[in-house]
mmCIF file of C-alpha atoms and ligand atoms in Angstrom:
data_model
loop_
_atom_site.group_PDB
_atom_site.id
_atom_site.type_symbol
_atom_site.label_atom_id
_atom_site.label_comp_id
_atom_site.label_asym_id
_atom_site.label_seq_id
_atom_site.Cartn_x
_atom_site.Cartn_y
_atom_site.Cartn_z
ATOM 1 C CA MET A 1 19.151 11.130 -5.195
ATOM 2 C CA SER A 2 22.328 12.577 -3.709
ATOM 3 C CA LEU A 3 25.463 10.455 -3.338
ATOM 4 C CA HIS A 4 25.269 10.674 0.440
ATOM 5 C CA PRO A 5 21.576 10.599 1.308
ATOM 6 C CA GLY A 6 20.571 11.035 4.912
ATOM 7 C CA LYS A 7 18.637 8.659 7.120
ATOM 8 C CA MET A 8 14.960 7.860 6.840
ATOM 9 C CA THR A 9 12.787 9.521 9.462
ATOM 10 C CA LEU A 10 9.330 8.291 10.428
ATOM 11 C CA ARG A 11 6.458 10.474 11.675
ATOM 12 C CA PHE A 12 2.880 9.501 12.495
ATOM 13 C CA TYR A 13 -0.339 10.981 13.862
ATOM 14 C CA PRO A 14 -3.782 9.583 14.654
ATOM 15 C CA TYR A 15 -6.667 10.622 12.369
ATOM 16 C CA GLU A 16 -10.266 9.557 12.955
ATOM 17 C CA LEU A 17 -12.146 8.701 9.768
ATOM 18 C CA LYS A 18 -15.777 9.838 9.638
ATOM 19 C CA LEU A 19 -18.171 7.565 7.782
ATOM 20 C CA ALA A 20 -20.791 8.979 5.483
ATOM 21 C CA HIS A 21 -23.304 6.332 6.598
ATOM 22 C CA THR A 22 -23.473 4.128 9.688
ATOM 23 C CA PHE A 23 -21.902 0.873 8.441
ATOM 24 C CA THR A 24 -23.448 -2.433 9.426
ATOM 25 C CA VAL A 25 -22.174 -5.900 8.591
ATOM 26 C CA SER A 26 -23.299 -9.236 10.035
ATOM 27 C CA SER A 27 -21.401 -8.703 13.355
ATOM 28 C CA TYR A 28 -21.378 -4.993 14.259
ATOM 29 C CA SER A 29 -22.186 -1.315 13.324
ATOM 30 C CA ARG A 30 -20.034 1.825 13.455
ATOM 31 C CA THR A 31 -19.872 5.528 12.400
ATOM 32 C CA THR A 32 -16.093 6.224 12.693
ATOM 33 C CA THR A 33 -12.871 4.272 12.114
ATOM 34 C CA PRO A 34 -9.595 4.924 13.981
ATOM 35 C CA ASP A 35 -6.664 5.525 11.626
ATOM 36 C CA VAL A 36 -3.012 6.540 11.826
ATOM 37 C CA GLN A 37 -1.258 8.521 9.094
ATOM 38 C CA VAL A 38 2.430 7.876 8.499
ATOM 39 C CA GLU A 39 5.064 10.016 6.751
ATOM 40 C CA ILE A 40 8.610 8.866 5.992
ATOM 41 C CA ASP A 41 11.184 11.457 4.887
ATOM 42 C CA PHE A 42 14.304 10.607 2.934
ATOM 43 C CA ASP A 43 16.618 12.761 0.894
ATOM 44 C CA GLY A 44 14.110 15.569 0.405
ATOM 45 C CA TYR A 45 11.226 13.270 -0.481
ATOM 46 C CA THR A 46 8.195 12.346 1.683
ATOM 47 C CA GLY A 47 6.328 9.051 1.359
ATOM 48 C CA TYR A 48 2.787 8.722 2.674
ATOM 49 C CA GLY A 49 1.372 5.655 4.369
ATOM 50 C CA GLU A 50 -1.647 4.788 6.491
ATOM 51 C CA ALA A 51 -2.904 2.264 9.031
ATOM 52 C CA SER A 52 -6.653 1.792 9.271
ATOM 53 C CA MET A 53 -8.002 -0.157 12.207
ATOM 54 C CA PRO A 54 -11.606 -1.336 11.977
ATOM 55 C CA PRO A 55 -12.199 -2.358 15.641
ATOM 56 C CA TYR A 56 -13.153 -5.964 14.922
ATOM 57 C CA LEU A 57 -9.544 -6.784 13.962
ATOM 58 C CA GLY A 58 -8.258 -5.969 17.422
ATOM 59 C CA HIS A 59 -5.922 -3.109 16.482
ATOM 60 C CA SER A 60 -6.218 0.432 17.843
ATOM 61 C CA THR A 61 -4.580 3.857 17.591
ATOM 62 C CA GLU A 62 -2.678 2.875 20.716
ATOM 63 C CA SER A 63 -1.393 -0.447 19.401
ATOM 64 C CA VAL A 64 -0.366 1.091 16.077
ATOM 65 C CA SER A 65 1.352 4.073 17.784
ATOM 66 C CA SER A 66 3.118 1.754 20.196
ATOM 67 C CA PHE A 67 4.430 -0.404 17.322
ATOM 68 C CA LEU A 68 5.529 2.585 15.236
ATOM 69 C CA SER A 69 7.383 4.053 18.260
ATOM 70 C CA LYS A 70 9.554 0.922 18.332
ATOM 71 C CA VAL A 71 10.541 1.163 14.680
ATOM 72 C CA ASP A 72 14.033 2.451 13.924
ATOM 73 C CA LEU A 73 14.453 3.017 10.166
ATOM 74 C CA SER A 74 17.735 4.864 10.551
ATOM 75 C CA GLN A 75 19.611 1.512 10.484
ATOM 76 C CA PHE A 76 18.627 1.018 6.768
ATOM 77 C CA SER A 77 20.560 2.775 4.035
ATOM 78 C CA SER A 78 17.507 3.664 1.902
ATOM 79 C CA PRO A 79 13.747 3.015 1.369
ATOM 80 C CA PHE A 80 14.695 0.603 -1.445
ATOM 81 C CA MET A 81 15.698 -1.995 1.201
ATOM 82 C CA LEU A 82 12.039 -3.099 1.266
ATOM 83 C CA GLU A 83 12.620 -6.840 1.828
ATOM 84 C CA ASP A 84 15.036 -6.159 4.703
ATOM 85 C CA ILE A 85 12.805 -3.535 6.300
ATOM 86 C CA MET A 86 9.656 -5.696 6.156
ATOM 87 C CA GLU A 87 11.588 -8.676 7.588
ATOM 88 C CA TYR A 88 12.757 -6.377 10.401
ATOM 89 C CA LEU A 89 9.190 -5.222 11.087
ATOM 90 C CA ASP A 90 8.053 -8.856 11.320
ATOM 91 C CA SER A 91 10.872 -9.503 13.802
ATOM 92 C CA LEU A 92 9.388 -6.841 16.099
ATOM 93 C CA SER A 93 6.007 -8.599 16.475
ATOM 94 C CA ASP A 94 3.815 -11.329 15.034
ATOM 95 C CA SER A 95 0.828 -9.003 14.756
ATOM 96 C CA ASP A 96 0.458 -5.275 13.938
ATOM 97 C CA ALA A 97 -0.270 -5.758 10.221
ATOM 98 C CA PRO A 98 -1.864 -2.300 9.793
ATOM 99 C CA ALA A 99 1.169 -0.504 11.285
ATOM 100 C CA LYS A 100 3.500 -2.567 9.069
ATOM 101 C CA ALA A 101 1.280 -1.816 6.064
ATOM 102 C CA ALA A 102 1.535 1.922 6.827
ATOM 103 C CA ILE A 103 5.330 1.745 6.653
ATOM 104 C CA ASP A 104 5.287 -0.463 3.566
ATOM 105 C CA ILE A 105 2.928 1.927 1.740
ATOM 106 C CA ALA A 106 5.036 4.989 2.678
ATOM 107 C CA LEU A 107 8.228 3.247 1.530
ATOM 108 C CA HIS A 108 6.664 2.324 -1.805
ATOM 109 C CA ASP A 109 5.466 5.897 -2.260
ATOM 110 C CA LEU A 110 8.993 7.129 -1.443
ATOM 111 C CA THR A 111 10.766 4.749 -3.830
ATOM 112 C CA GLY A 112 8.377 5.664 -6.641
ATOM 113 C CA LYS A 113 8.944 9.359 -6.016
ATOM 114 C CA ILE A 114 12.729 8.883 -6.023
ATOM 115 C CA LEU A 115 12.515 6.941 -9.287
ATOM 116 C CA GLY A 116 10.033 9.467 -10.669
ATOM 117 C CA ALA A 117 7.447 6.909 -11.754
ATOM 118 C CA PRO A 118 4.052 5.588 -10.629
ATOM 119 C CA LEU A 119 4.172 2.222 -8.844
ATOM 120 C CA TYR A 120 2.071 0.491 -11.493
ATOM 121 C CA ARG A 121 4.614 1.503 -14.083
ATOM 122 C CA ILE A 122 7.567 0.258 -11.986
ATOM 123 C CA TRP A 123 5.742 -3.078 -11.622
ATOM 124 C CA GLY A 124 4.830 -3.313 -15.322
ATOM 125 C CA TYR A 125 1.048 -3.125 -14.926
ATOM 126 C CA ASN A 126 -1.212 -1.507 -17.510
ATOM 127 C CA PRO A 127 -3.155 1.263 -15.733
ATOM 128 C CA ASP A 128 -5.930 1.001 -18.344
ATOM 129 C CA LYS A 129 -6.666 -2.468 -16.904
ATOM 130 C CA ALA A 130 -7.463 -1.140 -13.380
ATOM 131 C CA GLY A 131 -11.107 -1.920 -14.118
ATOM 132 C CA PRO A 132 -14.195 -1.404 -12.011
ATOM 133 C CA THR A 133 -14.487 -1.319 -8.221
ATOM 134 C CA THR A 134 -17.528 -2.526 -6.422
ATOM 135 C CA PHE A 135 -19.320 -0.059 -4.207
ATOM 136 C CA THR A 136 -20.427 -1.555 -0.853
ATOM 137 C CA ILE A 137 -23.908 -1.360 0.555
ATOM 138 C CA GLY A 138 -24.129 -2.326 4.246
ATOM 139 C CA ILE A 139 -26.983 -4.193 5.931
ATOM 140 C CA ASP A 140 -29.865 -1.791 6.531
ATOM 141 C CA THR A 141 -33.625 -1.394 6.298
ATOM 142 C CA GLU A 142 -35.189 -2.010 2.879
ATOM 143 C CA ASP A 143 -35.914 1.701 2.447
ATOM 144 C CA ILE A 144 -32.340 2.763 3.130
ATOM 145 C CA VAL A 145 -30.885 -0.008 0.977
ATOM 146 C CA ARG A 146 -33.121 1.153 -1.879
ATOM 147 C CA GLU A 147 -32.122 4.769 -1.274
ATOM 148 C CA LYS A 148 -28.365 3.946 -1.117
ATOM 149 C CA THR A 149 -28.656 1.855 -4.281
ATOM 150 C CA LEU A 150 -30.372 4.709 -6.102
ATOM 151 C CA GLU A 151 -27.534 7.043 -5.009
ATOM 152 C CA THR A 152 -25.108 4.759 -6.870
ATOM 153 C CA ALA A 153 -27.025 4.940 -10.150
ATOM 154 C CA GLY A 154 -24.703 5.602 -13.115
ATOM 155 C CA LYS A 155 -21.578 5.710 -10.897
ATOM 156 C CA TYR A 156 -20.650 1.999 -10.619
ATOM 157 C CA LYS A 157 -20.658 -1.136 -12.729
ATOM 158 C CA ILE A 158 -20.946 -3.602 -9.843
ATOM 159 C CA LEU A 159 -22.213 -3.373 -6.286
ATOM 160 C CA LYS A 160 -21.220 -5.349 -3.218
ATOM 161 C CA VAL A 161 -23.850 -6.230 -0.697
ATOM 162 C CA LYS A 162 -23.282 -7.219 2.893
ATOM 163 C CA VAL A 163 -25.444 -10.233 3.851
ATOM 164 C CA GLY A 164 -25.314 -12.895 6.527
ATOM 165 C CA LEU A 165 -28.249 -11.901 8.747
ATOM 166 C CA ASP A 166 -31.750 -13.239 8.255
ATOM 167 C CA THR A 167 -32.656 -10.282 6.008
ATOM 168 C CA ASP A 168 -30.589 -11.359 2.961
ATOM 169 C CA GLU A 169 -33.545 -11.975 0.669
ATOM 170 C CA GLN A 170 -35.183 -8.581 1.491
ATOM 171 C CA MET A 171 -31.815 -6.836 0.957
ATOM 172 C CA ILE A 172 -31.305 -8.390 -2.479
ATOM 173 C CA ARG A 173 -34.952 -7.772 -3.501
ATOM 174 C CA ALA A 174 -34.687 -4.142 -2.366
ATOM 175 C CA ILE A 175 -31.655 -3.636 -4.536
ATOM 176 C CA ARG A 176 -33.172 -5.480 -7.455
ATOM 177 C CA SER A 177 -36.240 -3.239 -7.296
ATOM 178 C CA VAL A 178 -34.036 -0.289 -8.358
ATOM 179 C CA SER A 179 -30.889 -1.726 -10.014
ATOM 180 C CA ASP A 180 -29.933 -4.537 -12.355
ATOM 181 C CA LEU A 181 -26.142 -4.183 -11.852
ATOM 182 C CA PRO A 182 -24.139 -7.363 -11.144
ATOM 183 C CA LEU A 183 -23.690 -7.940 -7.401
ATOM 184 C CA ALA A 184 -21.023 -9.421 -5.201
ATOM 185 C CA VAL A 185 -22.193 -10.556 -1.737
ATOM 186 C CA ASP A 186 -20.180 -10.727 1.455
ATOM 187 C CA ALA A 187 -21.607 -12.835 4.290
ATOM 188 C CA ASN A 188 -18.754 -11.975 6.665
ATOM 189 C CA GLN A 189 -18.944 -15.539 8.150
ATOM 190 C CA GLY A 190 -22.648 -14.946 8.879
ATOM 191 C CA TRP A 191 -24.140 -18.096 7.386
ATOM 192 C CA LYS A 192 -24.377 -21.004 9.821
ATOM 193 C CA ASP A 193 -25.618 -24.023 7.844
ATOM 194 C CA ARG A 194 -23.749 -25.169 4.722
ATOM 195 C CA SER A 195 -26.804 -26.680 2.983
ATOM 196 C CA LYS A 196 -28.860 -23.553 3.526
ATOM 197 C CA ALA A 197 -25.875 -21.509 2.319
ATOM 198 C CA LEU A 198 -25.739 -23.580 -0.866
ATOM 199 C CA ASP A 199 -29.495 -23.099 -1.493
ATOM 200 C CA GLU A 200 -29.061 -19.376 -0.953
ATOM 201 C CA ILE A 201 -26.091 -19.237 -3.352
ATOM 202 C CA PHE A 202 -28.136 -20.897 -6.113
ATOM 203 C CA TRP A 203 -30.899 -18.323 -5.482
ATOM 204 C CA LEU A 204 -28.340 -15.508 -5.457
ATOM 205 C CA LYS A 205 -26.959 -16.620 -8.816
ATOM 206 C CA GLU A 206 -30.476 -16.294 -10.276
ATOM 207 C CA GLN A 207 -30.520 -12.738 -8.866
ATOM 208 C CA GLY A 208 -27.392 -11.760 -10.815
ATOM 209 C CA VAL A 209 -24.837 -12.290 -8.044
ATOM 210 C CA VAL A 210 -21.358 -13.053 -9.393
ATOM 211 C CA LEU A 211 -19.292 -13.925 -6.298
ATOM 212 C CA VAL A 212 -19.674 -14.827 -2.641
ATOM 213 C CA GLU A 213 -17.193 -13.675 0.038
ATOM 214 C CA GLN A 214 -16.591 -15.536 3.310
ATOM 215 C CA PRO A 215 -19.865 -17.487 3.576
ATOM 216 C CA LEU A 216 -19.035 -19.542 6.703
ATOM 217 C CA ALA A 217 -16.873 -19.057 9.788
ATOM 218 C CA LYS A 218 -13.205 -18.929 8.843
ATOM 219 C CA GLU A 219 -12.397 -22.042 10.938
ATOM 220 C CA ARG A 220 -14.834 -24.213 8.936
ATOM 221 C CA ILE A 221 -12.433 -25.144 6.147
ATOM 222 C CA ASP A 222 -14.036 -28.553 5.454
ATOM 223 C CA ASP A 223 -17.569 -27.187 5.262
ATOM 224 C CA THR A 224 -16.356 -24.375 3.008
ATOM 225 C CA ALA A 225 -14.644 -26.927 0.741
ATOM 226 C CA TRP A 226 -17.974 -28.818 0.554
ATOM 227 C CA LEU A 227 -19.716 -25.599 -0.391
ATOM 228 C CA THR A 228 -17.105 -24.457 -2.924
ATOM 229 C CA GLU A 229 -17.222 -27.821 -4.657
ATOM 230 C CA ARG A 230 -20.992 -27.463 -5.254
ATOM 231 C CA SER A 231 -21.308 -23.695 -5.594
ATOM 232 C CA PRO A 232 -22.176 -22.208 -8.998
ATOM 233 C CA LEU A 233 -20.383 -18.994 -7.882
ATOM 234 C CA PRO A 234 -16.773 -18.414 -6.849
ATOM 235 C CA ILE A 235 -16.272 -18.499 -3.079
ATOM 236 C CA ILE A 236 -13.698 -15.987 -1.870
ATOM 237 C CA ALA A 237 -11.815 -16.112 1.431
ATOM 238 C CA ASP A 238 -11.568 -12.836 3.357
ATOM 239 C CA GLU A 239 -11.497 -13.337 7.124
ATOM 240 C CA ALA A 240 -9.879 -16.762 6.478
ATOM 241 C CA VAL A 241 -6.797 -15.246 4.843
ATOM 242 C CA GLN A 242 -4.482 -12.641 6.242
ATOM 243 C CA ARG A 243 -1.007 -13.202 4.835
ATOM 244 C CA LEU A 244 0.943 -15.263 2.291
ATOM 245 C CA LYS A 245 1.426 -18.141 4.708
ATOM 246 C CA ASP A 246 -2.372 -18.547 5.084
ATOM 247 C CA ILE A 247 -3.017 -19.372 1.430
ATOM 248 C CA PRO A 248 -1.767 -22.983 1.227
ATOM 249 C CA LYS A 249 -4.266 -24.277 3.785
ATOM 250 C CA LEU A 250 -7.160 -22.690 1.810
ATOM 251 C CA LYS A 251 -6.320 -24.543 -1.397
ATOM 252 C CA GLY A 252 -9.361 -26.436 -2.554
ATOM 253 C CA ALA A 253 -11.574 -24.894 0.109
ATOM 254 C CA TYR A 254 -11.990 -21.495 -1.585
ATOM 255 C CA SER A 255 -11.959 -20.396 -5.217
ATOM 256 C CA GLY A 256 -9.994 -17.300 -4.406
ATOM 257 C CA ILE A 257 -8.686 -14.816 -1.851
ATOM 258 C CA ASN A 258 -9.462 -11.256 -0.887
ATOM 259 C CA ILE A 259 -6.147 -9.454 -0.346
ATOM 260 C CA LYS A 260 -6.214 -6.337 1.843
ATOM 261 C CA LEU A 261 -3.098 -4.293 2.622
ATOM 262 C CA MET A 262 -4.172 -3.828 6.281
ATOM 263 C CA LYS A 263 -4.298 -7.646 6.734
ATOM 264 C CA CYS A 264 -1.176 -8.622 4.816
ATOM 265 C CA THR A 265 1.341 -5.901 5.891
ATOM 266 C CA GLY A 266 1.296 -4.021 2.622
ATOM 267 C CA LEU A 267 2.186 -3.999 -1.062
ATOM 268 C CA LEU A 268 5.326 -6.124 -0.919
ATOM 269 C CA GLU A 269 3.481 -9.100 0.590
ATOM 270 C CA ALA A 270 0.297 -8.434 -1.446
ATOM 271 C CA ARG A 271 2.303 -8.874 -4.664
ATOM 272 C CA LYS A 272 3.667 -12.206 -3.402
ATOM 273 C CA MET A 273 0.145 -13.318 -2.508
ATOM 274 C CA ILE A 274 -1.087 -12.428 -6.009
ATOM 275 C CA ALA A 275 1.739 -14.463 -7.564
ATOM 276 C CA TYR A 276 1.014 -17.467 -5.281
ATOM 277 C CA ALA A 277 -2.741 -17.316 -5.900
ATOM 278 C CA ARG A 278 -2.143 -17.204 -9.667
ATOM 279 C CA ALA A 279 0.137 -20.214 -9.481
ATOM 280 C CA GLU A 280 -2.666 -22.130 -7.716
ATOM 281 C CA GLY A 281 -5.292 -20.985 -10.198
ATOM 282 C CA MET A 282 -7.139 -18.981 -7.541
ATOM 283 C CA THR A 283 -9.264 -15.890 -8.165
ATOM 284 C CA VAL A 284 -7.647 -12.671 -6.915
ATOM 285 C CA MET A 285 -9.774 -10.044 -5.245
ATOM 286 C CA LEU A 286 -8.433 -6.815 -3.788
ATOM 287 C CA GLY A 287 -10.191 -5.243 -0.872
ATOM 288 C CA CYS A 288 -9.660 -2.415 1.559
ATOM 289 C CA MET A 289 -10.797 -1.128 4.916
ATOM 290 C CA THR A 290 -12.408 2.254 5.502
ATOM 291 C CA GLU A 291 -9.336 4.270 4.558
ATOM 292 C CA THR A 292 -8.324 7.610 3.069
ATOM 293 C CA SER A 293 -7.257 7.763 -0.578
ATOM 294 C CA CYS A 294 -3.697 6.993 0.623
ATOM 295 C CA ALA A 295 -4.150 3.268 1.323
ATOM 296 C CA CYS A 296 -6.949 2.893 -1.225
ATOM 297 C CA THR A 297 -4.728 4.297 -3.972
ATOM 298 C CA ALA A 298 -1.934 1.996 -2.872
ATOM 299 C CA ALA A 299 -4.283 -0.993 -3.305
ATOM 300 C CA ALA A 300 -5.520 0.387 -6.628
ATOM 301 C CA HIS A 301 -2.024 0.296 -8.076
ATOM 302 C CA LEU A 302 -2.361 -3.512 -7.863
ATOM 303 C CA ALA A 303 -5.776 -3.500 -9.564
ATOM 304 C CA PRO A 304 -4.512 -4.396 -13.045
ATOM 305 C CA ALA A 305 -3.323 -7.703 -11.534
ATOM 306 C CA ALA A 306 -6.648 -8.611 -9.903
ATOM 307 C CA ASP A 307 -9.922 -10.204 -11.042
ATOM 308 C CA PHE A 308 -12.250 -8.245 -8.732
ATOM 309 C CA CYS A 309 -11.682 -5.039 -6.817
ATOM 310 C CA ASP A 310 -13.558 -3.711 -3.835
ATOM 311 C CA ILE A 311 -11.591 -0.505 -3.268
ATOM 312 C CA ASP A 312 -14.200 1.969 -2.117
ATOM 313 C CA GLY A 313 -13.028 2.747 1.430
ATOM 314 C CA ASN A 314 -12.142 6.344 0.470
ATOM 315 C CA LEU A 315 -15.618 6.794 -0.958
ATOM 316 C CA LEU A 316 -17.255 5.857 2.341
ATOM 317 C CA ILE A 317 -15.632 8.655 4.382
ATOM 318 C CA THR A 318 -16.336 12.412 4.542
ATOM 319 C CA ASN A 319 -12.859 13.633 5.629
ATOM 320 C CA ASP A 320 -10.381 12.285 3.062
ATOM 321 C CA LEU A 321 -6.832 13.753 3.238
ATOM 322 C CA PHE A 322 -5.725 13.015 -0.303
ATOM 323 C CA LYS A 323 -6.758 12.872 -3.919
ATOM 324 C CA GLY A 324 -5.462 9.753 -5.618
ATOM 325 C CA MET A 325 -7.301 6.987 -7.432
ATOM 326 C CA ILE A 326 -10.704 8.166 -8.571
ATOM 327 C CA VAL A 327 -13.697 6.268 -9.932
ATOM 328 C CA ARG A 328 -14.958 7.409 -13.340
ATOM 329 C CA ASP A 329 -17.960 5.691 -14.988
ATOM 330 C CA GLY A 330 -17.471 2.818 -12.543
ATOM 331 C CA ASP A 331 -13.820 2.248 -13.428
ATOM 332 C CA MET A 332 -10.807 3.104 -11.251
ATOM 333 C CA VAL A 333 -8.527 5.739 -12.753
ATOM 334 C CA LEU A 334 -4.992 5.608 -11.387
ATOM 335 C CA PRO A 335 -3.128 8.873 -10.845
ATOM 336 C CA GLN A 336 -0.130 9.600 -13.075
ATOM 337 C CA GLY A 337 2.191 11.128 -10.461
ATOM 338 C CA PRO A 338 5.234 9.261 -9.109
ATOM 339 C CA GLY A 339 4.922 6.760 -6.276
ATOM 340 C CA LEU A 340 1.306 6.530 -5.181
ATOM 341 C CA GLY A 341 0.574 9.722 -7.116
ATOM 342 C CA LEU A 342 -1.269 11.380 -4.236
ATOM 343 C CA THR A 343 -2.119 15.082 -3.916
ATOM 344 C CA LYS A 344 -2.692 16.370 -0.372
ATOM 345 C CA LEU A 345 -6.074 17.990 0.047
HETATM 346 MG MG1 MG B 1 -15.187 -9.159 3.284
#
């Protein structure tokens, strides 16, 4: 770093992600995901960041671009002013988490590059503890579910299955006909009746399911607390938790939280959420959206601090821009380069 570094400059451009398979969850289907790539330059270094906007969250290329156009990073002396910069971004709007996450990720990449060390090393995490990621199988016909499951053979140690429609049992049986891997299930708020949900969870446990994500609508805190109290499996909040401030009201209602950078504004807040969840004895899961290896690798740097990881967004697209975290024999392998450790493809 020079003694008189220049100002930070921010660039961004839209980039449409193409999905390898049509993706169906309990509420919608899609084949592409809008995305915005961010680059921040400082003192001869470039940090990469990304905003991914699955349409159901209400963000778009336009909303992200509009937010990023308002951001003036030249008022900050360096990318190390992370707390100040994120506070400034929150002062610009109450929403726009993906755009804020894109800046946060790029700043973390920059600071790591300037320090010459990978983020996990700066944070004191053991990269050998990154552990496995689940690979997600969307809701589909039994034949396609069987085919997709067979494609994963030998590559993963745990699968995640989208449930929440009236085909759950067929989905699980189709997978079980070709795989005995442990399963996580994600109902995406799709179950309506708490007693039926509890019966299904007991059945799922017999089928080798190890955790349940967002069983009921996010507003139904009391019903979810009822379920969690009786459930033989951990119940993880996803749609019900966005940021740090959402966790206190979930205490007792959920066993844990699914932290995603695009929901929580990035790595700085994600690390605070992990610390808070740990203090409350909650399970920590890390998730992602459909993203390039930029945002997925950013999330993967936190993996040594999590109990479960679902960081497969980069594996679900056909037009990745980077090489970063890879999955080997089912485990995530973190890159060794400084910052995020990305290589541009
Ligand atoms: Mg989920």
